Structure formats: structure tokens, C-alpha cells
Coordinates of C-alpha atoms and ligand atoms in Angstrom, one line a residue:
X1 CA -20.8 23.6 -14.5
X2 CA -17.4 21.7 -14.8
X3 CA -15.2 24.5 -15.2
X4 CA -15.9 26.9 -12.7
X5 CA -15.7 23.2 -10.5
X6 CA -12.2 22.6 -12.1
X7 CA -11.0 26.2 -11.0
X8 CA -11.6 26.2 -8.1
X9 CA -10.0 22.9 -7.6
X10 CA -6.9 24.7 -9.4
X11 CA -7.4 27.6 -6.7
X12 CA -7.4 24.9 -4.1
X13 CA -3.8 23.9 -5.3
X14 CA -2.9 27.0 -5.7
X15 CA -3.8 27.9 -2.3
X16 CA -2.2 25.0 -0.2
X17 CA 1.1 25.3 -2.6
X18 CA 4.4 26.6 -1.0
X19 CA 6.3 26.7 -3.8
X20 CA 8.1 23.2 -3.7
X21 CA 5.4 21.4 -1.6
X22 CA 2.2 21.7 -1.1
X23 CA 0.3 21.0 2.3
X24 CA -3.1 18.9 2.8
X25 CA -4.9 22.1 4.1
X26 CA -3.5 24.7 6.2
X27 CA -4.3 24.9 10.1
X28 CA -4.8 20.9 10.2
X29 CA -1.8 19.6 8.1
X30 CA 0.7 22.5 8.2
X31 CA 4.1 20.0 6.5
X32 CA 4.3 18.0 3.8
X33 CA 2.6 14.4 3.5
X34 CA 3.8 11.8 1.6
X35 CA 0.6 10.2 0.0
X36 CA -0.9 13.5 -0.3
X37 CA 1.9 15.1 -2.2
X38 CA 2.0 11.9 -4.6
X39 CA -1.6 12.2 -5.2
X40 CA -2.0 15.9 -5.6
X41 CA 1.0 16.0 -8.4
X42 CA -1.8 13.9 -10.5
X43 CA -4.2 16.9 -10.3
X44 CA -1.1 19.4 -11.0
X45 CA 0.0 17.6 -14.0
X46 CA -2.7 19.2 -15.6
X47 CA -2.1 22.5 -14.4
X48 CA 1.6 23.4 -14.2
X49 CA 3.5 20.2 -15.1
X50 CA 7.3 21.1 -14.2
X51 CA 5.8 21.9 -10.5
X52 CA 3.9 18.7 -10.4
X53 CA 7.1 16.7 -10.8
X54 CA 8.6 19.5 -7.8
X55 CA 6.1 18.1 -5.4
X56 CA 7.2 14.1 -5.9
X57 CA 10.8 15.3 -6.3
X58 CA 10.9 16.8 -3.0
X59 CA 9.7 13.9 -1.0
X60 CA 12.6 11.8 -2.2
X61 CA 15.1 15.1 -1.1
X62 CA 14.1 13.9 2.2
X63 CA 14.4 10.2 1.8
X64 CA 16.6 8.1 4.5
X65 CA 19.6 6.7 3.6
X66 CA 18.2 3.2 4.3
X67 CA 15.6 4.0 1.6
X68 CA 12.6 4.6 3.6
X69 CA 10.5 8.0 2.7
X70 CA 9.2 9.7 5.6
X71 CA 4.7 10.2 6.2
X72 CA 5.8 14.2 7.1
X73 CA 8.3 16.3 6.6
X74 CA 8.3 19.5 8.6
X75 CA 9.7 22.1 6.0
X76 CA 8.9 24.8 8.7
X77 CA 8.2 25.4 12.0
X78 CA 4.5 25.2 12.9
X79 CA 3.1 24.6 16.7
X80 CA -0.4 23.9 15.2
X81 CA 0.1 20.3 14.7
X82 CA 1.1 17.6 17.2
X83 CA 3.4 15.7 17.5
X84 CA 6.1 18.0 15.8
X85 CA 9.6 17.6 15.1
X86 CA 10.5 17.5 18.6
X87 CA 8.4 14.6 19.5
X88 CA 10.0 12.6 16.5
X89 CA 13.4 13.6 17.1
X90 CA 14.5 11.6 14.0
X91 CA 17.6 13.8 13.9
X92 CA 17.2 14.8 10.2
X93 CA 18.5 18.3 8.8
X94 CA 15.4 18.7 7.8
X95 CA 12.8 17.2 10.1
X96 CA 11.0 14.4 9.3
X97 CA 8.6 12.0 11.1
X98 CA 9.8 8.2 11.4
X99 CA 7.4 6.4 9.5
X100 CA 6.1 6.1 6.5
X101 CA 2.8 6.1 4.5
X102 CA 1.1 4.0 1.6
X103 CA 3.6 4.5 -1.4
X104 CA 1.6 5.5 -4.4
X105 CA 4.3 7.2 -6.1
X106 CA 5.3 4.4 -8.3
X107 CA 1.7 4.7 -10.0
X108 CA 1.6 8.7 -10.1
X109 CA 5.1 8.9 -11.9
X110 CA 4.2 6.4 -14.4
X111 CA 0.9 8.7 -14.8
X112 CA 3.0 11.8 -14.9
X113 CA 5.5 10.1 -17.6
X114 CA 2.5 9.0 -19.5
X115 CA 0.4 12.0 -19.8
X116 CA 3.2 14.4 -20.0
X117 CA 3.4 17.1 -22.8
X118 CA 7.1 17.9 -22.1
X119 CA 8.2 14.2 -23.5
X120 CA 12.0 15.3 -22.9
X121 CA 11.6 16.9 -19.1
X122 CA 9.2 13.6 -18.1
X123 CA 12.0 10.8 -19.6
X124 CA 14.5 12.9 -17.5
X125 CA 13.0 13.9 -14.3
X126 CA 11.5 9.9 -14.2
X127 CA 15.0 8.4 -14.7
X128 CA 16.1 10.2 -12.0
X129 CA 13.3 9.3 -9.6
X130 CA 13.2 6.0 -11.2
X131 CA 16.2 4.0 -8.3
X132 CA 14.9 6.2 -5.8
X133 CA 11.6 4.8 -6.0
X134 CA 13.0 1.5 -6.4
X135 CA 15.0 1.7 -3.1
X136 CA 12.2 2.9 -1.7
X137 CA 10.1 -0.4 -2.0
X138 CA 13.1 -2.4 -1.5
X139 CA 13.2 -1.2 1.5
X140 CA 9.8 -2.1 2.5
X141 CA 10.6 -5.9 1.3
X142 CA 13.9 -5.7 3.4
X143 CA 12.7 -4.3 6.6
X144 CA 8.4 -4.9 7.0
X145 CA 8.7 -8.5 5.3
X146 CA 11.3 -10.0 7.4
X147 CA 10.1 -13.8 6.5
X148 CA 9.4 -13.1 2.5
X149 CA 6.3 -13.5 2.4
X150 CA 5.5 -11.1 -0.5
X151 CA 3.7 -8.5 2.0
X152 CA 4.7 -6.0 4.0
X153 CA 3.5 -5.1 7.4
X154 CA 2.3 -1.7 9.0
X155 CA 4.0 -0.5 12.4
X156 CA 1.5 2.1 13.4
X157 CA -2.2 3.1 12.2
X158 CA -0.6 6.3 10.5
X159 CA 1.3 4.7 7.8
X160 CA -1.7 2.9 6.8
X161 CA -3.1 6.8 5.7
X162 CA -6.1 5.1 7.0
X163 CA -5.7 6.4 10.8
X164 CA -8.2 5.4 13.1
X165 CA -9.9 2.3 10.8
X166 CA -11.4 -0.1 12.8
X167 CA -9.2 -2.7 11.5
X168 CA -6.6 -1.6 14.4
X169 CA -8.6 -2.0 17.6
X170 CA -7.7 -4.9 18.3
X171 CA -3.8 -4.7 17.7
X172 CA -3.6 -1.0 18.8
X173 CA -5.3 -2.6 22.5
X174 CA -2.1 -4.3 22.8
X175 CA -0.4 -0.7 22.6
X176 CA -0.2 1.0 26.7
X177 CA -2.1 3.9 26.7
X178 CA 0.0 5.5 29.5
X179 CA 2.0 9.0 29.6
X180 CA 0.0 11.5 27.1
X181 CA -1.2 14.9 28.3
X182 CA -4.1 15.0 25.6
X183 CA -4.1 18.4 26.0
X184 CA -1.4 18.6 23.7
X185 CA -4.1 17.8 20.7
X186 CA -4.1 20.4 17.9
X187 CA -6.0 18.5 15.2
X188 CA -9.4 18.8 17.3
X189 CA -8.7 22.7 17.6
X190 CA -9.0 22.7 14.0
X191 CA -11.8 20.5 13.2
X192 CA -14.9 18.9 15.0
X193 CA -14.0 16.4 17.7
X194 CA -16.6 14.1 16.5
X195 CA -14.9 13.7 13.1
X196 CA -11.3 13.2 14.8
X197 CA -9.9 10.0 16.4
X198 CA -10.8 10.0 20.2
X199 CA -8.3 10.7 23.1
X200 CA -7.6 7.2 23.9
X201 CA -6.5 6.4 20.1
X202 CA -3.9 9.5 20.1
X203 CA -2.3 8.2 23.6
X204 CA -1.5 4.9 22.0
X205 CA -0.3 6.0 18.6
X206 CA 1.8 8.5 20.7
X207 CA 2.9 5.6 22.7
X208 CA 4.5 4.1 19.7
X209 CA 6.4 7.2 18.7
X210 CA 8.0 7.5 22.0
X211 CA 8.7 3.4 21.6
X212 CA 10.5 3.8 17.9
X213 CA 11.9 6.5 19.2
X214 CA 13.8 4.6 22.2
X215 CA 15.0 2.1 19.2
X216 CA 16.5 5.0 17.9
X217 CA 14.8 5.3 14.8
X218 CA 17.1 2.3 13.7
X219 CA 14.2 1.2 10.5
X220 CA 16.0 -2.7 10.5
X221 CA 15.0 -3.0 14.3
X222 CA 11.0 -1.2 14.4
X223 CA 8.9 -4.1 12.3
X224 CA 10.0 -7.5 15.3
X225 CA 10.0 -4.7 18.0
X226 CA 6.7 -3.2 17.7
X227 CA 3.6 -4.6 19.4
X228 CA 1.8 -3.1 16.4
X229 CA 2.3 -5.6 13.2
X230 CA -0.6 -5.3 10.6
X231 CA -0.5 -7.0 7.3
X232 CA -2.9 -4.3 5.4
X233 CA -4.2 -5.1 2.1
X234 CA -4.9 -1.9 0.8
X235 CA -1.9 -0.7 2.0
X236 CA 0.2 -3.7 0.5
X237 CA -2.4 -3.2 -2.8
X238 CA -0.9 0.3 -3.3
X239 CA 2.6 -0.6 -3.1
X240 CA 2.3 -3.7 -5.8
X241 CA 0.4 -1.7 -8.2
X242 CA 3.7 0.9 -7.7
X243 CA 5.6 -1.9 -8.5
X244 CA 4.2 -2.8 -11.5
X245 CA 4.1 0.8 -12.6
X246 CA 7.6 0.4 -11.7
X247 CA 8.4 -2.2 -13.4
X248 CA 6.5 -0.3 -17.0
X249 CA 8.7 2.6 -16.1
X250 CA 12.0 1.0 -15.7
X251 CA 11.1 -1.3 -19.0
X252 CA 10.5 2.3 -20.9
X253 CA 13.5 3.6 -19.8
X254 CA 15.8 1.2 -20.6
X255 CA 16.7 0.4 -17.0
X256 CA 16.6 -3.6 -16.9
X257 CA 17.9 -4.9 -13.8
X258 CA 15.0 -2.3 -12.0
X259 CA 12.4 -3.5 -14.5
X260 CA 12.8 -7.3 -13.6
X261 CA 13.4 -6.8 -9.6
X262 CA 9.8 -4.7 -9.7
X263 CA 7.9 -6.9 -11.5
X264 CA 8.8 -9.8 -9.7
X265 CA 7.8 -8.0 -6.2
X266 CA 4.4 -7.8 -8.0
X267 CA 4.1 -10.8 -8.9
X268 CA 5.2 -12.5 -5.2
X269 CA 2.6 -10.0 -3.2
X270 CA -0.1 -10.4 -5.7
X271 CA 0.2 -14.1 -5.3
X272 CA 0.4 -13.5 -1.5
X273 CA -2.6 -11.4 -1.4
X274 CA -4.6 -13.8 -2.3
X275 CA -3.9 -15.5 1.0
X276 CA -5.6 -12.6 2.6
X277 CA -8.8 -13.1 0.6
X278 CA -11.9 -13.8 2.8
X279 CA -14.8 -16.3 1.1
X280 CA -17.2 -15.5 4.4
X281 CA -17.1 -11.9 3.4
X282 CA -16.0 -11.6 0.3
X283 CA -13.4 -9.1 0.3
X284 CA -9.5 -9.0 1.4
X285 CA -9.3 -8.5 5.1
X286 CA -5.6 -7.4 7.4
X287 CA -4.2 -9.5 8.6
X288 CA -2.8 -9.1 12.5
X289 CA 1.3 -10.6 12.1
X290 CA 1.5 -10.8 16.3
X291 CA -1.3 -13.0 16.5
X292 CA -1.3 -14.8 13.2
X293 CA -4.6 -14.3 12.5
X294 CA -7.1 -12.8 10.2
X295 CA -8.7 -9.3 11.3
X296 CA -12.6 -9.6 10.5
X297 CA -13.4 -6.3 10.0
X298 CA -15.3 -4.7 6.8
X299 CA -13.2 -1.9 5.9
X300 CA -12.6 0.2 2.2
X301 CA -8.5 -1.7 2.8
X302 CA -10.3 -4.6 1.6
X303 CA -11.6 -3.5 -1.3
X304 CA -8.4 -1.6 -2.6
X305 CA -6.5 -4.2 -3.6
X306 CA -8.8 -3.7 -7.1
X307 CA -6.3 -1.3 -7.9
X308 CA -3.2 -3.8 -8.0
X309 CA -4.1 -6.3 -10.7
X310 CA -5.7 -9.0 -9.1
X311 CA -7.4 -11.8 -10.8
X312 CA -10.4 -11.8 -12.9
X313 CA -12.2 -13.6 -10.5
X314 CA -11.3 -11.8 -7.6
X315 CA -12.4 -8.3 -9.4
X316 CA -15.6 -9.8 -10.0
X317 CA -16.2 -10.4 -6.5
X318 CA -14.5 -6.7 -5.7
X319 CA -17.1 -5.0 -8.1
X320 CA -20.1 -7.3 -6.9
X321 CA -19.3 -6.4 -3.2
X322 CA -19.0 -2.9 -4.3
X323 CA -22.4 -2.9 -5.8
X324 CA -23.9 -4.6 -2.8
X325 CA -22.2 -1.2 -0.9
X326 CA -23.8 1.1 -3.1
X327 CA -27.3 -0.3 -2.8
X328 CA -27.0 0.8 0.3
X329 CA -25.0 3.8 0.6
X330 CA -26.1 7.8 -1.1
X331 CA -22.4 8.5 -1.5
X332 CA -19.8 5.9 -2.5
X333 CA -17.4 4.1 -0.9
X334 CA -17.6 4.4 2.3
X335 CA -14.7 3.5 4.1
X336 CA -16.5 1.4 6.6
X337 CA -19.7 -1.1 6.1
X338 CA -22.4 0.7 6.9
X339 CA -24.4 -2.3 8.6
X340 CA -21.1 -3.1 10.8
X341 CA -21.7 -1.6 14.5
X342 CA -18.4 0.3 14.5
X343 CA -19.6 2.2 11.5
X344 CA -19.6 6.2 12.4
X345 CA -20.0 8.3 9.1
X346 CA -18.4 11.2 10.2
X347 CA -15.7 10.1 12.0
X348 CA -12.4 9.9 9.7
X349 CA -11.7 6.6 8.4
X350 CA -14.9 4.6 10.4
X351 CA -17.3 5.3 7.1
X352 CA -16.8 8.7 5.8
X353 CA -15.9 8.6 2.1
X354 CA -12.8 9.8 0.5
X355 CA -12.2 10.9 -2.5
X356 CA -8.3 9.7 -3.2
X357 CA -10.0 6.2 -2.5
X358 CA -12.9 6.7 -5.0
X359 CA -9.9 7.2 -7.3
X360 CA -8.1 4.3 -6.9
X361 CA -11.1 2.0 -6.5
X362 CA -12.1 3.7 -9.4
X363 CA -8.9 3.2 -11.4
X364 CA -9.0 -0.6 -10.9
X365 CA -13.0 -1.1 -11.6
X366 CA -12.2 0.6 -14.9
X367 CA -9.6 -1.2 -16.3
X368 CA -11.0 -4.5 -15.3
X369 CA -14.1 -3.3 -17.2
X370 CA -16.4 -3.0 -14.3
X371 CA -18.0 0.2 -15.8
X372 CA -20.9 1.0 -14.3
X373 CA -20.0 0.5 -10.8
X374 CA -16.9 2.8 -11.5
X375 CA -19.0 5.2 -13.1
X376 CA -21.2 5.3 -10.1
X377 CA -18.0 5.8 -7.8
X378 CA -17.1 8.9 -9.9
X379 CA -20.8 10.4 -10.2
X380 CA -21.2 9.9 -6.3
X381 CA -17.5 11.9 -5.9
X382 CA -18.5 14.8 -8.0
X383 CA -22.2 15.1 -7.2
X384 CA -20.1 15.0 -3.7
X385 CA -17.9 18.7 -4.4
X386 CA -21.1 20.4 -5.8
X387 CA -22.7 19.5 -2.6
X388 CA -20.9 20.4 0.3
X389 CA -17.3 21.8 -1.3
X390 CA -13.3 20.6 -1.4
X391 CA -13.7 18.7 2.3
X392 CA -11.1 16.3 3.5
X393 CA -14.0 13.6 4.1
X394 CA -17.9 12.8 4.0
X395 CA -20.5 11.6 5.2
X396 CA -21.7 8.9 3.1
X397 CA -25.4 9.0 3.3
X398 CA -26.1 13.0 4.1
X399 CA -22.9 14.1 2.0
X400 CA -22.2 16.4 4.9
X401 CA -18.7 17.6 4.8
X402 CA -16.0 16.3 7.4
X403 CA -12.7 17.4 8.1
X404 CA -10.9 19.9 7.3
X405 CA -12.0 22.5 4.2
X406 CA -9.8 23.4 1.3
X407 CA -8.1 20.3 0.7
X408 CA -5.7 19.5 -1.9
X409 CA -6.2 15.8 -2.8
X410 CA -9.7 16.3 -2.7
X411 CA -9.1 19.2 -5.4
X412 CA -6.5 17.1 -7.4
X413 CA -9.2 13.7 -7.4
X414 CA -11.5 16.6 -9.1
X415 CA -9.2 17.8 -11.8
X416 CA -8.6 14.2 -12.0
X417 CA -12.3 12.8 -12.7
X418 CA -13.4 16.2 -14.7
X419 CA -10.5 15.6 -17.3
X420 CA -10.9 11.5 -17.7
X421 CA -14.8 12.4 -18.1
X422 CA -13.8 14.7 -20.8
X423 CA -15.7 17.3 -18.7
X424 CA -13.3 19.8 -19.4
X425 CA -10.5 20.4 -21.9
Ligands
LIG501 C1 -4.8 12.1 7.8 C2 -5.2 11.0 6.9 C3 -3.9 10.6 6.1 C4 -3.4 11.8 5.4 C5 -3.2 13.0 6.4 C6 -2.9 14.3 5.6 O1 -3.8 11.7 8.8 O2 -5.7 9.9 7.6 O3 -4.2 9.6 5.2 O4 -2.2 11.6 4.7 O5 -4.3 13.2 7.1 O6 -3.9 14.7 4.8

């Protein structure tokens, strides 16, 4: 049963690839997204390495001169998706949108360098990504961390990848909802409505677009001028574990001054996190940077930092709170607590599960040695595909698919899981 699984997630790729990068699904996400792309070169690697190293490659092509890589880039033209290029008006060559999105590429290159089975083209191809990377997060230290804390902030729901989570109600309510025809909505022409943020949520994420772009996309000034400032943990988790992968790579390499700069970001926001930890509801919760104060809300953000490297107590309680979710749950993880009242298990990011999260929950379980719930997490995700197919999301208790169809990081998670099982060869 695992191969024909595993070719069809290599058809998926396949599908969705346009040579240099490869879109989420077609019709719903026509361009190039950052996490996605970072994610899906995992699943390549296995496939066709040279192009897996293409997809990360071309992200950084379109990398600002400040450092900061773009959540889209609009290769080509395509009126099925709003807000295009013309919206942003980021003046790039090439198109790109203003923000950016949960940087995981530190983790998949030291994956890529590890696992690769051309040794030379990996050693080169990562020393070359290697400062790129680098000024990448440095740029996130600089610019979303203007005190030093050790954590960076969020300026608008989309660069969490986690869109319309609960955990930014109450900061996006701060954001006007004036001065968006919704009309101009593509995303719910290509899938259900009821699985898509609602009207209201699009006005005010458009809102901020229009407000960065009256800053003039000027990356120093967008953290103390938005109304929008969200310390996210799973966000923040992601971008420390790249550090640390970083900080391997660079060691490996031979490139010092990198190696020692990474790790001690690491070390500073894993010693920060901790600040965000919750002992009512044991799990990390955001934190809202306008208001100073916690966010109580029971979101999967919470749970990710598992897959930084936090302390062996904290992982405990991760895995314990985890196994508390899945007595309770037919499908893990869903993104949002199921016995929270803003749970919704089809819609997006309020409880549908995701498969790039099972991964990196996953990830983190395992090599604290929290085995069984891991394996639980992985059973659930493939049990998951043979049900209901490739979706972008699903429901968590019926399994039903949600979404879009077809979907690349869904297919690379698969290649993923099937070849750490040993399920295939
Ligand atoms: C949605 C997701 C985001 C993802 C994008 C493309 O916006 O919330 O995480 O990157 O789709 O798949």
C-alpha cells in the first residue's frame, strides 16, 4: 500500500512543479510560497535532489536587500489570487509580497545537506545559501526584535502561515476594517467558503497591506508602526530551531563567525521562550507586544515550540498536553482545542489538522524520545491521505478533506513519513 501512496505524492510534486518553483496547488496558490517551497524541497530530496535544492535556491533569488525573504513571489501573472502584485506594489523586478513567513529553511537545508547522496553538490549549494540564510534571520533580530528580547514579533496574520488562528482576534480588532470591496476574493472561488477566513478577516489583513504599503515597504519602520505586533511561539519555535540547524551547518562548513552568531540567537530565544510558557494551560501561548500581555488562546502555536529544543521538562509537558489532545481527537493535531468555543474543524487554521505541523511536532516528540505520541501523530497523518487524499487541511474528527486538493506540502510530509517509517525504499 505505501508505494502506490508515495507515487502519487511524487505525481503531486510533479504536478504543482514549474520548473524552478513549485506552487502550493494550482487555482488557490498560483506563485511561489515561502514555507511551502522550504517544506516541499524535504519531500523532493528524495525524488530529484539537484531540483530540491532549485526550489530553496530560488526563494533567496528574490531576497531583499535588507535581508528579509518575501511570503510570495509572483513569478507570473495570474488574476486568480488576491491581492496580486499590484496590491503589494513592493516595486521588485520580480514581484514579491512585503512580508514574510515562518523561516524553516534553516532546518530543511541542514536536512538536505544531511541526507544528500551528491556529498560534493550539497557542501556547495549549502555554502552558498549558508550567509543568505544567515542574513535572513538577522534580519528578523534587527527589525521584529527592536528591544532584544530574544523573539521576534509578527506584523500581520499571514506571516504566521497560520492565517486566520484564533490567536489574532483580539490584535487584528484593533486593525480598521474600512475600504475592501470583498468582491475582489478569489480564494473562496476556489474552495468552500466555510473552510476560508470570513469577509471581515480579509478586510483587515487588507487593511494592513495598504498601511505597509503607505510606509513604503521601508522593513526598519513596519514592526513600531503596525497596530498588529504578535509575539508567536510557533512562529519564533521555527525560526530558533533554523538557528540551530544554522549554527550545525555553518560549524560543518567551516564557517565560524556564522556558526557562533546562530547559536547564540538560539540560545537567547530559547531562554526567552520560556517566558511565554503558560502553567494554567500548560502550553506556550503569543504573546500580544501592543498590549503587553499574554494571548490566552489554545492554539497548535503553542505546542510547536517542541520542535526548537526546549527543555526536558517543558517536552514533557508538550507530549503530555499532546496526549491529553489526542484522547480526544480521531485525527491529530488539531490546530485548535477542540473543547475551546472558537474551535471550527473545517475552517483553515481554527482546528483542521495539517500535515506540515504533524511533521514538525513530530520531529521534536521524536528526538526528545516521546515515541508513542509521535508515532500516533504520524499514524493519524497517513491513515489521513488514504482517507480522503493530498488535501491542504482536515477535519480532525471526520477526516473530511478541506482546502484545496493536490497539494504539495501535504505530498512532500508523505514522502517524508513513508521513508522515516522505512515504508518504502
Ligand atoms: C495559506 C496557509 C499558509 C500557506 C499558504 C500557501 O495561506 O495558511 O500557511 O503558506 O496558504 O499554501
Amino acid at each position: 500500500m505505501s508505494q502506490p501512496l508515495y507515487d502519487r505524492a511524487v505525481e503531486i510534486l510533479a504536478r504543482n512543479d514549474l520548473g524552478y518553483y513549485t506552487v502550493p496547488t494550482h487555482g488557490l496558490y498560483p506563485f511561489q510560497w515561502n514555507w511551502d517551497s522550504a517544506l516541499s524541497a524535504l519531500g523532493q530530496s528524495y525524488v530529484n535532489e539537484a531540483r530540491a535544492w532549485t526550489e530553496i535556491e530560488t526563494l533567496f533569488v528574490h531576497q531583499w536587500p535588507d535581508g528579509m525573504v518575501p511570503h510570495i513571489i509572483f513569478h507570473k501573472e495570474d488574476d486568480g489570487y488576491f491581492p496580486g502584485p499590484a496590491v503589494w506594489d513592493t516595486g521588485r523586478a520580480v514581484p514579491t509580497s512585503g512580508i514574510t513567513q515562518p523561516p524553516v529553511t534553516g532546518f530543511a537545508v541542514r536536512k538536505l545537506y544531511e541526507r544528500a547522496r551528491d556529498q560534493p553538490m550539497a557542501r556547495a549549494r549549502a555554502q552558498t545559501l549558508l550567509p543568505k540564510i544567515h542574513a535572513w534571520h538577522d534580519w528578523f533580530f534587527a527589525t521584529r526584535d527592536p528591544e532584544r528580547t530574544g523573539l521576534v514579533a509578527i506584523i500581520h496574520p499571514w506571516e504566521s502561515g497560520r492565517d486566520n488562528s484564533a490567536d489574532w482576534n483580539a490584535a487584528l480588532s484593533r486593525v480598521p476594517t474600512e475600504d475592501l470591496d470583498t468582491s475582489h476574493r478569489r480564494d473562496i472561488l476556489h474552495a468552500n467558503p466555510s473552510h476560508r477566513p470570513t469577509n471581515e478577516q480579509y478586510q483587515r489583513y487588507f487593511w494592513l497591506v495598504k498601511h505597509f504599503r503607505s510606509l513604503g515597504w521601508d522593513t526598519a519602520r513596519l514592526h513600531d508602526g503596525s497596530p498588529f505586533r504578535v509575539v508567536d511561539p510557533g512562529f519564533n519555535a521555527i525560526l530558533l530551531r533554523s538557528c540551530s540547524d544554522l549554527a550545525w551547518l555553518a560549524k560543518e562548513l567551516g564557517e565560524t563567525e556564522i556558526a557562533a552568531t546562530a547559536k547564540t540567537q538560539a540560545e537567547k530565544g530559547l531562554a526567552a521562550m520560556d517566558g511565554l510558557w503558560s502553567a494554567l494551560h500548560q502550553q506556550y501561548l503569543c504573546y500580544d507586544r501592543v498590549l503587553d500581555a499574554p494571548i490566552p488562546c489554545l492554539t497548535v502555536g503553542g505546542l510547536l515550540p517542541i520542535f526548537a529544543g526546549i527543555s526536558p521538562e517543558r517536552s514533557t509537558q508538550i507530549a503530555a498536553r499532546l496526549s491529553a489532545l489526542a484522547e480526544r481527537t480521531t485525527f491529530m493535531i488539531p490546530s485548535h482545542d477542540p473543547n475551546t468555543p472558537e474551535y471550527d474543524g473545517e475552517r483553515y487554521w481554527l482546528g483542521p489538522t495539517w500535515l506540515i505541523v504533524n511533521y514538525m511536532i513530530a520531529d521534536g516528540l521524536t528526538r526528545d524520545g516521546h515515541i508513542d505520541i509521535a508515532a500516533r501523530i504520524v499514524t493519524d497523518s497517513m491513515k489521513l491521505i488514504v482517507e480522503s487524499g493530498f488535501s491542504e487541511y482536515y477535519d480532525p474528527m471526520t477526516g473530511a478533506p478541506c482546502g484545496g486538493p493536490h497539494f504539495t506540502w501535504t505530498a512532500a510530509m508523505v514522502i517524508e513519513f513513508l521513508k522515516q517509517t522505512g515504508s518504502v525504499t
